[in-house]
XYZ file of C-alpha atoms in Angstrom:
647
model
C -58.358 0.894 56.853
C -60.956 2.491 58.736
C -64.676 1.719 58.322
C -67.691 3.365 58.057
C -69.503 4.488 60.985
C -72.037 1.651 62.245
C -70.537 -0.902 59.407
C -69.210 -3.233 62.472
C -72.206 -2.500 64.208
C -74.264 -4.082 61.429
C -72.461 -6.773 61.077
C -72.627 -7.999 64.622
C -76.014 -7.878 64.428
C -76.735 -9.467 61.106
C -74.320 -12.844 62.153
C -75.325 -15.524 64.835
C -72.649 -15.753 67.417
C -74.061 -19.382 67.685
C -74.006 -20.192 64.222
C -69.836 -18.788 64.282
C -68.858 -21.013 66.988
C -70.266 -23.782 66.286
C -68.686 -24.733 63.248
C -65.714 -25.081 65.869
C -67.713 -26.366 69.385
C -70.018 -29.378 69.876
C -73.335 -27.301 72.206
C -73.677 -29.461 74.787
C -77.720 -30.116 74.929
C -78.375 -30.705 78.920
C -77.455 -26.966 79.922
C -77.986 -25.169 76.132
C -81.390 -23.326 75.775
C -81.446 -22.452 71.922
C -84.533 -20.672 72.158
C -82.877 -17.651 74.648
C -79.535 -18.074 72.687
C -77.818 -19.299 75.960
C -75.423 -21.805 74.435
C -72.508 -24.081 76.584
C -69.716 -26.211 74.771
C -66.300 -27.168 75.963
C -64.384 -24.174 75.223
C -62.216 -24.009 71.753
C -59.506 -22.529 73.171
C -58.394 -24.749 75.497
C -59.245 -28.299 76.654
C -61.256 -29.933 79.094
C -63.766 -32.030 79.654
C -66.802 -29.986 81.293
C -68.550 -27.140 79.123
C -67.491 -24.015 80.766
C -67.607 -21.668 77.214
C -70.732 -19.789 77.513
C -72.376 -17.834 74.056
C -74.728 -15.506 75.296
C -76.513 -15.201 71.451
C -78.316 -11.395 71.988
C -75.957 -9.714 73.597
C -73.463 -11.200 70.831
C -70.401 -12.310 73.358
C -68.828 -15.344 74.421
C -67.209 -15.975 77.698
C -65.222 -19.079 78.787
C -65.152 -19.824 82.672
C -61.887 -21.664 82.561
C -59.477 -19.420 80.581
C -61.752 -16.475 80.517
C -61.422 -15.794 77.122
C -63.889 -13.562 75.593
C -65.237 -11.347 72.505
C -67.355 -11.316 69.872
C -68.197 -12.743 66.527
C -64.866 -10.654 65.201
C -62.391 -11.641 67.733
C -63.721 -15.322 67.488
C -62.932 -15.808 63.688
C -59.813 -13.764 64.786
C -58.912 -16.603 67.333
C -59.674 -19.442 66.099
C -58.924 -19.212 62.328
C -55.510 -16.907 63.017
C -56.375 -14.162 61.334
C -56.094 -10.038 61.582
C -59.210 -8.266 61.954
C -59.663 -7.165 59.104
C -59.877 -10.441 57.543
C -62.007 -11.281 60.062
C -64.638 -9.328 59.347
C -64.291 -9.882 55.434
C -64.821 -13.498 56.403
C -68.589 -12.586 58.897
C -69.180 -9.745 56.104
C -69.376 -12.591 53.372
C -71.108 -14.962 55.457
C -73.967 -12.036 56.172
C -74.091 -11.060 52.283
C -72.538 -7.626 53.014
C -70.108 -5.943 50.826
C -66.749 -4.750 52.938
C -66.252 -0.995 51.748
C -63.187 -0.515 49.258
C -59.831 -0.459 50.553
C -57.124 1.973 49.971
C -55.654 0.870 46.599
C -52.060 -0.207 47.794
C -54.042 -2.543 50.040
C -56.361 -4.270 47.561
C -53.316 -4.864 44.788
C -52.066 -6.662 47.677
C -54.578 -8.585 48.246
C -55.836 -9.388 44.819
C -52.076 -10.204 44.419
C -52.285 -12.843 47.186
C -55.066 -14.246 45.372
C -53.514 -14.953 42.273
C -50.499 -16.270 44.140
C -53.300 -18.282 45.870
C -54.746 -19.783 42.914
C -51.216 -20.372 41.369
C -50.470 -22.786 44.334
C -53.812 -24.747 44.099
C -52.893 -24.991 40.041
C -49.966 -26.740 41.090
C -51.554 -28.916 44.030
C -54.033 -30.557 41.228
C -51.104 -31.127 38.946
C -49.101 -32.424 41.247
C -51.855 -34.995 42.289
C -52.325 -36.061 39.041
C -49.200 -37.114 38.113
C -49.011 -39.401 40.960
C -51.696 -41.617 39.382
C -49.653 -41.775 35.796
C -47.132 -43.657 35.005
C -44.341 -41.089 36.114
C -45.278 -41.568 39.472
C -45.414 -45.539 39.913
C -42.261 -45.499 41.672
C -43.703 -43.166 44.610
C -47.225 -44.918 44.445
C -45.097 -48.055 45.603
C -42.874 -46.164 48.208
C -46.422 -44.705 49.653
C -47.923 -47.983 49.725
C -44.875 -49.038 51.906
C -45.154 -46.623 54.143
C -49.103 -47.612 54.506
C -51.450 -44.891 52.890
C -53.967 -45.702 51.578
C -55.948 -44.230 49.171
C -58.060 -42.725 51.688
C -55.010 -40.741 52.931
C -53.345 -39.934 49.521
C -56.369 -37.934 49.239
C -57.063 -36.916 52.324
C -53.536 -35.171 52.600
C -53.729 -34.124 48.609
C -50.173 -36.397 48.342
C -49.066 -35.435 45.216
C -45.956 -35.924 42.620
C -43.306 -33.527 41.007
C -41.233 -35.820 37.960
C -38.206 -35.423 36.894
C -38.422 -32.997 34.058
C -36.803 -29.435 34.490
C -40.405 -27.167 33.279
C -43.242 -30.064 34.241
C -44.905 -27.918 36.459
C -43.730 -24.338 34.776
C -45.108 -25.850 31.160
C -48.209 -26.616 32.642
C -48.894 -23.409 34.843
C -47.624 -21.554 31.461
C -50.145 -23.238 29.453
C -53.300 -22.479 32.007
C -52.164 -18.807 31.739
C -50.893 -18.149 34.671
C -48.260 -15.515 34.976
C -44.670 -16.263 34.821
C -43.858 -13.962 37.598
C -46.436 -15.148 39.489
C -45.031 -18.952 39.392
C -41.588 -17.327 40.557
C -43.102 -15.491 43.237
C -44.782 -18.603 44.698
C -41.411 -20.073 44.756
C -42.577 -22.909 42.178
C -39.695 -22.761 39.309
C -36.368 -20.624 40.002
C -34.849 -18.482 37.596
C -32.024 -19.974 34.894
C -28.534 -18.680 36.089
C -27.606 -19.515 32.673
C -29.792 -17.568 30.614
C -32.152 -20.213 29.444
C -35.934 -21.061 30.736
C -36.635 -21.235 34.219
C -36.898 -24.512 35.986
C -39.326 -26.292 38.533
C -38.061 -26.181 42.036
C -39.175 -29.333 42.889
C -38.435 -32.167 40.782
C -38.565 -36.769 40.722
C -39.960 -35.770 44.694
C -43.100 -36.560 46.615
C -45.616 -33.599 47.321
C -47.174 -32.628 50.561
C -49.407 -29.468 50.531
C -48.268 -27.314 53.376
C -51.703 -25.139 54.176
C -52.805 -22.456 56.283
C -54.788 -22.339 59.528
C -57.850 -21.451 57.125
C -56.932 -23.907 54.450
C -54.983 -22.038 51.975
C -51.978 -23.859 50.054
C -48.948 -21.598 51.011
C -46.229 -23.685 49.957
C -44.792 -27.639 49.395
C -42.891 -30.365 51.139
C -41.279 -32.595 48.901
C -39.758 -35.897 49.459
C -37.152 -36.737 47.533
C -37.070 -40.228 45.579
C -33.102 -40.238 44.970
C -31.367 -41.671 47.742
C -28.387 -39.581 46.548
C -30.117 -36.285 46.169
C -28.784 -33.475 48.378
C -31.785 -32.886 50.169
C -34.296 -35.894 51.776
C -37.182 -33.237 52.417
C -37.291 -29.550 50.631
C -39.663 -27.354 51.087
C -40.719 -24.155 49.361
C -38.883 -21.113 49.401
C -40.009 -18.213 51.764
C -42.325 -16.217 49.776
C -45.118 -13.649 50.314
C -47.184 -16.035 51.387
C -45.335 -18.672 53.330
C -43.082 -17.808 56.176
C -41.799 -20.926 57.836
C -41.332 -20.095 60.781
C -45.021 -19.022 61.703
C -46.484 -22.330 59.928
C -47.431 -25.177 61.330
C -48.210 -28.591 59.228
C -51.976 -29.385 59.325
C -52.436 -26.618 61.598
C -56.709 -26.198 60.347
C -57.476 -29.597 61.071
C -55.504 -30.093 64.545
C -56.466 -27.282 65.934
C -60.586 -28.546 64.624
C -59.042 -31.648 66.448
C -58.091 -30.202 69.465
C -61.286 -28.271 69.942
C -62.733 -31.469 69.807
C -61.002 -32.654 73.294
C -57.753 -34.658 71.115
C -54.211 -33.999 72.955
C -52.175 -31.472 70.392
C -49.282 -33.522 69.174
C -46.074 -32.204 67.899
C -43.812 -34.588 65.897
C -40.835 -34.476 63.448
C -42.308 -34.135 60.145
C -45.076 -35.074 57.341
C -44.822 -38.629 57.689
C -45.209 -38.807 61.259
C -48.326 -36.157 61.566
C -50.146 -38.086 58.614
C -49.284 -41.818 60.458
C -50.633 -40.334 63.678
C -53.556 -38.558 62.216
C -54.314 -41.824 60.075
C -54.354 -43.510 63.527
C -56.681 -41.877 65.170
C -54.678 -38.972 66.633
C -55.659 -36.138 64.480
C -54.814 -33.359 66.618
C -50.625 -33.492 65.015
C -48.751 -30.808 63.279
C -45.079 -30.587 62.647
C -42.572 -27.869 62.283
C -41.184 -27.459 58.986
C -37.841 -28.137 58.612
C -36.442 -26.697 61.453
C -36.637 -26.668 65.522
C -39.590 -24.791 66.972
C -39.647 -21.433 67.255
C -41.063 -18.700 69.272
C -43.720 -18.059 66.286
C -45.324 -21.790 66.433
C -44.506 -21.884 70.020
C -47.437 -19.171 70.329
C -49.496 -20.999 67.428
C -49.621 -24.228 69.531
C -50.550 -22.512 72.870
C -53.353 -20.640 71.176
C -54.905 -24.350 70.279
C -53.886 -26.026 73.816
C -51.922 -24.669 77.457
C -50.248 -28.564 76.937
C -48.677 -29.290 73.724
C -46.812 -32.404 74.256
C -43.863 -33.223 71.734
C -43.143 -36.436 69.935
C -39.460 -37.461 70.362
C -37.874 -39.447 68.281
C -36.367 -41.722 70.321
C -32.295 -40.929 69.577
C -29.949 -38.416 70.253
C -31.105 -36.208 67.851
C -34.588 -36.315 68.962
C -33.278 -35.485 72.410
C -31.384 -32.416 71.757
C -34.203 -31.221 69.593
C -36.130 -31.096 73.093
C -33.818 -29.066 74.622
C -33.733 -26.602 72.193
C -37.117 -26.217 72.863
C -36.986 -26.428 76.463
C -34.506 -23.161 76.521
C -36.757 -21.848 74.105
C -40.130 -22.066 76.247
C -38.896 -21.084 79.762
C -39.030 -17.962 79.282
C -42.145 -17.303 77.421
C -43.752 -20.197 80.231
C -47.057 -18.486 81.727
C -49.503 -20.360 84.130
C -51.204 -22.821 82.343
C -49.551 -23.119 79.503
C -46.046 -25.881 79.291
C -45.290 -28.335 77.285
C -44.993 -32.298 78.189
C -42.764 -34.662 76.213
C -43.410 -38.316 75.092
C -40.170 -39.949 74.026
C -40.460 -42.853 71.621
C -38.624 -46.417 72.232
C -35.680 -46.173 71.349
C -34.376 -45.337 67.423
C -38.320 -45.075 66.468
C -40.569 -42.371 65.314
C -44.105 -42.255 65.841
C -44.798 -43.428 62.148
C -42.168 -46.441 62.873
C -44.134 -47.171 66.667
C -47.504 -47.167 64.804
C -46.454 -49.812 61.848
C -44.262 -51.716 64.386
C -47.130 -51.932 67.383
C -50.548 -49.753 66.297
C -51.759 -46.924 67.524
C -52.055 -48.401 71.560
C -48.469 -48.031 71.856
C -48.581 -44.685 71.303
C -50.950 -44.066 72.877
C -49.500 -45.835 75.950
C -46.643 -43.148 75.230
C -48.480 -40.616 75.827
C -49.941 -41.311 78.652
C -46.376 -40.839 79.997
C -45.358 -37.656 78.857
C -43.723 -36.108 80.943
C -43.794 -32.067 82.175
C -41.004 -29.938 81.589
C -39.106 -29.631 84.438
C -38.759 -33.076 84.812
C -36.766 -32.923 80.885
C -34.858 -30.318 82.035
C -34.019 -32.258 85.611
C -32.763 -34.817 82.979
C -30.515 -32.905 80.828
C -28.569 -31.537 83.982
C -28.170 -34.750 85.838
C -28.420 -37.842 83.275
C -24.850 -39.729 83.015
C -23.108 -37.300 86.066
C -21.654 -37.973 89.103
C -22.290 -35.395 91.754
C -19.256 -36.999 94.257
C -18.476 -33.938 95.188
C -19.452 -30.290 97.062
C -17.815 -28.720 93.575
C -19.891 -31.082 91.235
C -23.330 -30.148 93.546
C -22.366 -26.886 93.283
C -21.776 -26.463 89.532
C -25.597 -28.204 88.931
C -26.983 -25.570 91.359
C -25.375 -22.732 90.053
C -26.336 -24.388 86.294
C -30.153 -25.187 87.227
C -30.343 -21.452 88.941
C -29.409 -20.000 85.493
C -32.185 -21.959 83.707
C -34.658 -21.038 86.276
C -33.957 -17.378 86.148
C -34.856 -17.518 82.841
C -38.617 -17.824 83.755
C -39.976 -14.456 83.348
C -43.612 -15.556 85.282
C -42.719 -15.228 89.192
C -45.936 -17.688 90.455
C -44.263 -20.716 87.136
C -40.972 -19.733 89.046
C -41.164 -20.574 92.223
C -42.701 -23.777 91.582
C -39.740 -24.782 89.323
C -37.681 -23.601 91.728
C -39.568 -26.051 93.875
C -39.923 -28.824 91.754
C -35.352 -28.836 90.979
C -35.350 -28.148 94.881
C -37.369 -31.658 95.307
C -35.516 -33.781 92.589
C -32.121 -32.315 93.842
C -33.174 -33.751 97.544
C -34.413 -36.631 95.940
C -31.406 -37.459 94.204
C -28.655 -36.449 96.975
C -30.399 -38.342 99.589
C -30.943 -42.006 97.768
C -26.662 -40.991 96.957
C -26.392 -40.859 101.233
C -28.397 -44.008 101.726
C -26.369 -45.523 99.070
C -23.318 -44.713 100.694
C -24.675 -45.370 104.325
C -25.114 -49.172 103.274
C -22.377 -49.488 102.139
C -20.391 -48.431 105.233
C -22.984 -50.939 107.302
C -23.657 -48.190 109.876
C -27.426 -48.800 110.346
C -30.158 -45.965 110.847
C -28.246 -43.429 108.728
C -30.500 -44.426 106.108
C -33.776 -43.935 107.965
C -35.399 -40.184 108.522
C -34.131 -37.967 111.160
C -35.865 -38.873 114.523
C -35.508 -37.181 118.128
C -35.310 -33.872 119.869
C -33.291 -31.999 117.524
C -35.106 -33.399 114.409
C -38.678 -32.542 115.917
C -37.375 -28.973 116.874
C -35.645 -28.197 114.062
C -39.347 -29.182 111.916
C -40.777 -27.514 114.188
C -39.088 -24.325 113.840
C -39.403 -24.739 110.320
C -43.032 -24.283 110.053
C -42.504 -21.164 112.431
C -42.829 -18.232 109.882
C -45.164 -15.581 111.143
C -42.591 -13.074 110.646
C -42.666 -13.903 106.600
C -46.373 -12.861 106.629
C -45.974 -9.650 108.436
C -43.377 -8.792 106.688
C -44.495 -9.324 102.898
C -47.742 -6.934 104.071
C -45.393 -4.230 105.152
C -44.116 -4.734 101.735
C -47.516 -4.375 99.910
C -48.791 -2.002 102.419
C -45.948 0.798 102.496
C -46.312 0.234 98.393
C -49.862 1.541 98.048
C -49.329 4.542 100.597
C -46.218 5.371 98.262
C -47.324 4.381 94.636
C -44.331 6.566 93.500
C -42.070 4.034 94.426
C -44.284 1.155 92.483
C -41.609 1.605 89.339
C -38.322 1.005 91.815
C -39.323 -1.886 93.573
C -41.218 -3.223 91.151
C -38.412 -6.342 90.183
C -39.061 -7.100 93.854
C -42.763 -6.966 94.237
C -42.120 -9.132 90.800
C -39.985 -11.610 92.544
C -42.154 -11.554 96.319
C -42.927 -15.734 96.847
C -46.215 -14.628 98.523
C -46.928 -17.533 101.877
C -49.708 -15.082 103.242
C -53.239 -15.965 101.742
C -54.080 -13.105 99.759
C -50.980 -11.407 99.707
C -50.464 -13.228 96.006
C -54.103 -11.182 95.162
C -52.765 -8.141 96.572
C -49.245 -8.163 94.343
C -50.702 -8.984 91.300
C -52.808 -6.104 91.954
C -50.098 -3.538 92.676
C -48.308 -4.906 89.380
C -51.425 -4.290 87.382
C -51.891 -0.139 88.441
C -51.464 2.172 86.117
C -49.124 5.124 87.796
C -49.268 8.833 87.035
C -49.856 11.834 88.576
C -51.774 11.729 91.268
C -52.319 7.916 91.057
C -54.470 6.777 93.992
C -53.346 3.067 93.460
C -55.393 2.354 96.645
C -58.659 2.825 94.391
C -57.287 1.059 91.594
C -56.835 -2.045 94.131
C -60.138 -1.689 96.067
C -61.691 -1.704 92.655
C -59.948 -4.801 91.248
C -59.945 -6.569 94.544
C -62.897 -5.520 96.879
C -62.521 -2.292 99.374
C -62.274 -5.546 102.253
C -59.172 -6.645 100.832
C -57.169 -3.615 101.529
C -59.096 -2.897 105.045
C -58.031 -6.288 106.205
C -54.322 -5.529 104.982
C -54.286 -2.004 106.959
C -56.426 -3.367 110.030
C -53.335 -5.527 110.997
C -52.312 -4.276 114.436
C -48.332 -4.139 113.620
C -49.195 -1.894 110.313
C -50.033 0.936 112.419
C -46.358 0.786 114.191
C -44.468 1.167 110.929
C -43.398 4.759 110.158
C -43.834 4.510 106.674
C -47.561 4.058 106.951
C -47.867 6.823 109.672
C -46.279 9.612 107.209
C -47.117 8.373 103.919
C -45.405 11.724 102.399
C -42.257 10.747 103.118
C -40.431 8.849 100.924
C -36.960 8.355 102.094
C -38.728 6.458 105.421
C -40.674 4.413 103.073
C -37.364 3.502 100.634
C -35.702 2.288 104.388
C -38.414 0.245 105.357
C -38.495 -1.190 102.425
C -34.961 -2.092 102.077
C -34.712 -3.272 105.499
C -37.796 -5.285 105.317
C -36.879 -7.192 102.226
C -33.243 -7.624 103.330
C -35.329 -9.818 106.319
C -37.648 -11.518 104.227
C -34.681 -12.718 102.062
C -32.874 -13.806 105.427
C -35.837 -15.474 107.044
C -35.652 -17.557 104.118
C -31.793 -18.480 103.606
C -32.271 -19.170 107.299
C -35.533 -21.433 106.457
C -33.389 -23.112 103.198
C -30.595 -24.095 105.975
C -32.652 -25.300 108.453
C -34.518 -28.030 105.839
C -30.568 -28.583 104.658
C -29.762 -29.227 108.056
C -32.823 -31.783 108.671
C -31.629 -33.029 105.215
C -28.681 -33.929 106.615
C -29.417 -35.749 110.115
C -30.523 -38.524 107.793
C -27.188 -39.257 106.319
C -24.463 -37.073 109.038
C -23.436 -36.972 112.534
C -25.448 -34.622 114.465
C -22.536 -32.019 115.097
C -23.011 -31.156 111.201
C -26.313 -29.300 112.396
C -24.493 -27.045 114.715
C -22.212 -25.246 111.885
C -24.860 -25.592 109.502
C -27.177 -23.228 112.118
C -24.594 -21.016 112.830
C -23.888 -20.295 109.152
C -27.652 -19.375 108.872
C -27.265 -16.939 111.656
C -24.195 -15.081 110.343
C -25.673 -15.055 107.041
C -29.149 -13.243 108.226
C -26.266 -10.746 110.333
C -24.559 -10.213 107.287
C -27.719 -9.679 105.180
C -28.642 -6.974 108.403
C -25.629 -4.677 108.235
C -26.403 -1.388 107.453
C -29.815 -1.759 106.363
C -31.402 0.243 109.107
C -30.975 3.694 109.860
C -31.070 5.107 113.488
C -34.279 7.378 112.884
C -36.285 4.940 110.923
C -38.039 3.502 114.697
C -38.645 0.212 112.432
C -39.748 -3.019 114.617
C -38.230 -1.099 117.780
C -34.815 -1.392 116.547
C -33.079 1.723 118.051
C -30.171 1.174 115.634
C -28.596 -1.931 113.023
C -26.988 -3.405 115.647
C -29.443 -3.504 118.272
C -31.300 -5.376 115.703
C -28.822 -7.784 114.617
C -28.533 -8.596 118.426
C -32.102 -9.288 118.450
C -31.773 -12.053 115.770
C -28.523 -13.405 117.055
C -30.075 -13.585 120.533
C -33.400 -15.160 119.006
C -30.824 -17.859 117.203
C -28.741 -18.746 119.879
C -32.131 -19.541 121.954
C -33.043 -21.721 119.033
C -29.655 -23.167 119.084
C -29.913 -24.066 122.987
C -33.293 -25.573 123.096
C -31.753 -28.151 120.554
C -29.231 -29.020 123.198
C -26.477 -27.177 121.387
C -23.527 -24.804 122.237
C -22.091 -21.935 120.600
C -19.422 -22.143 122.946
C -18.797 -25.740 122.520
C -18.577 -25.824 119.249
C -17.059 -22.625 118.160
């Protein structure tokens, strides 16, 4: 709905952002100046120990210098309360004593209906709590006592009991004047298939109210008292109020605790969350009977940059972790990830707390592994890689997983982490094998002039920096090609200082007719950054730079440079593998590896350079290929190998 002109401005002027934010943060008295409305606190949107969240109460804006969250009082309520714009306006208007203008009849009717459903849910909460204290709830109380829940915990989580009667809740709610249709719409009762009265959804179950981020009861979870019941845990059906894929148990209190610095823990069920909270881990949540969904993952990342998934120490727990990994990989961003804490074998957090106390859980949390390590374990644990085919299968599987990561920077770091883990795995295997043969020295790091030269060559990558500059400069001068080369630009792993920022600035440019991309980049990063790029002397020799209107030359230049860049990095990878081989294989293996690298590089150039491009002094493609081959041949001769002798 549209609001009258001036309403939002008046609302913002009436509310104090310091007071609104003060409900979610603890102000730092050393940095804050309340008299001037200049307030500082640890950020409620990400975990931190320093006070980088700044509120300027006079201007009515906040900004975090850590995670860069920013906005006004309305956006703060939207983010922290997980509500839409109009709901945030309503919350603030109520605080300011302002009347929100009437909405259209349909929207008002929907809001009134949801309010009446919420009233029915709250009445049910109170009924179940009362039933737990009666004689009918005796066995339930005894069970909860055995699970270590004292009366204070029962009150804190509003735990109740649904007796075994078929219409106990139905009769109670209709007796209070609640409409029968509303009871059914809340999922609290089901219509009879035999023409009789509706019957209660929950019977002979311990009841756990499920509340949304604002604390409104939207559903229930029921734990069966009868061990022979077909469903040990039963959740409310999905209703107008409840979507289990978008809901977390204990969401509101956990968000508040995480804002005060506690780690966000994702457990499996209600009892785990309650046990963790009672043990002091108050930022604990649980999905509702299903694996973590994409929407729930988004909610978790709004609370904490790196939630900890607390896994039961059994096969089912690990399977659940693997599902979370597959879900999370495409959604990862810089600073947004997961860690995994695996409980001891056969135990869940509740078991561990009761057996060994909160300290044991803290020790497990302290050892939580980053997601890449759990991914590696899944692909390698229990498997033997004693043949090239098995190693190739592992490489293929890992490549497919890494491709799922959409963020280019995160994908690059995942690739490097996997490469390091792979190298350690195969080095350990080679060391063991060498020890069995009794050939001393094969398990040591490579030594001598060959290894030294290889390492030196591996570090000499100025061509990589130059070619990155060519790609960036050509795209700045030819903005019409940005859309065509956007996928290439996204995966461009910029190694030279400043090139990554230029790449990101290009990707964020708005491209259209008569677009001045250079001006956009200069405005984003500063004119001196672009000037520094084009001041590189070798760029003045590039035809695509000299002739900015010639798209054909630009496209040929880009294709050739990209092929050369890929070949450079493939060669570097082969050299690194060759260095690795020296630690466990005869030196003559290196000759073959370097020859393969040279051939791969030559293949990458064939057909890439047109006779007329004048690019990099190459009269034609063959000449450039010969130049590259000569350079690699010189490397082989320098380190003491002869292609003629070894084929």
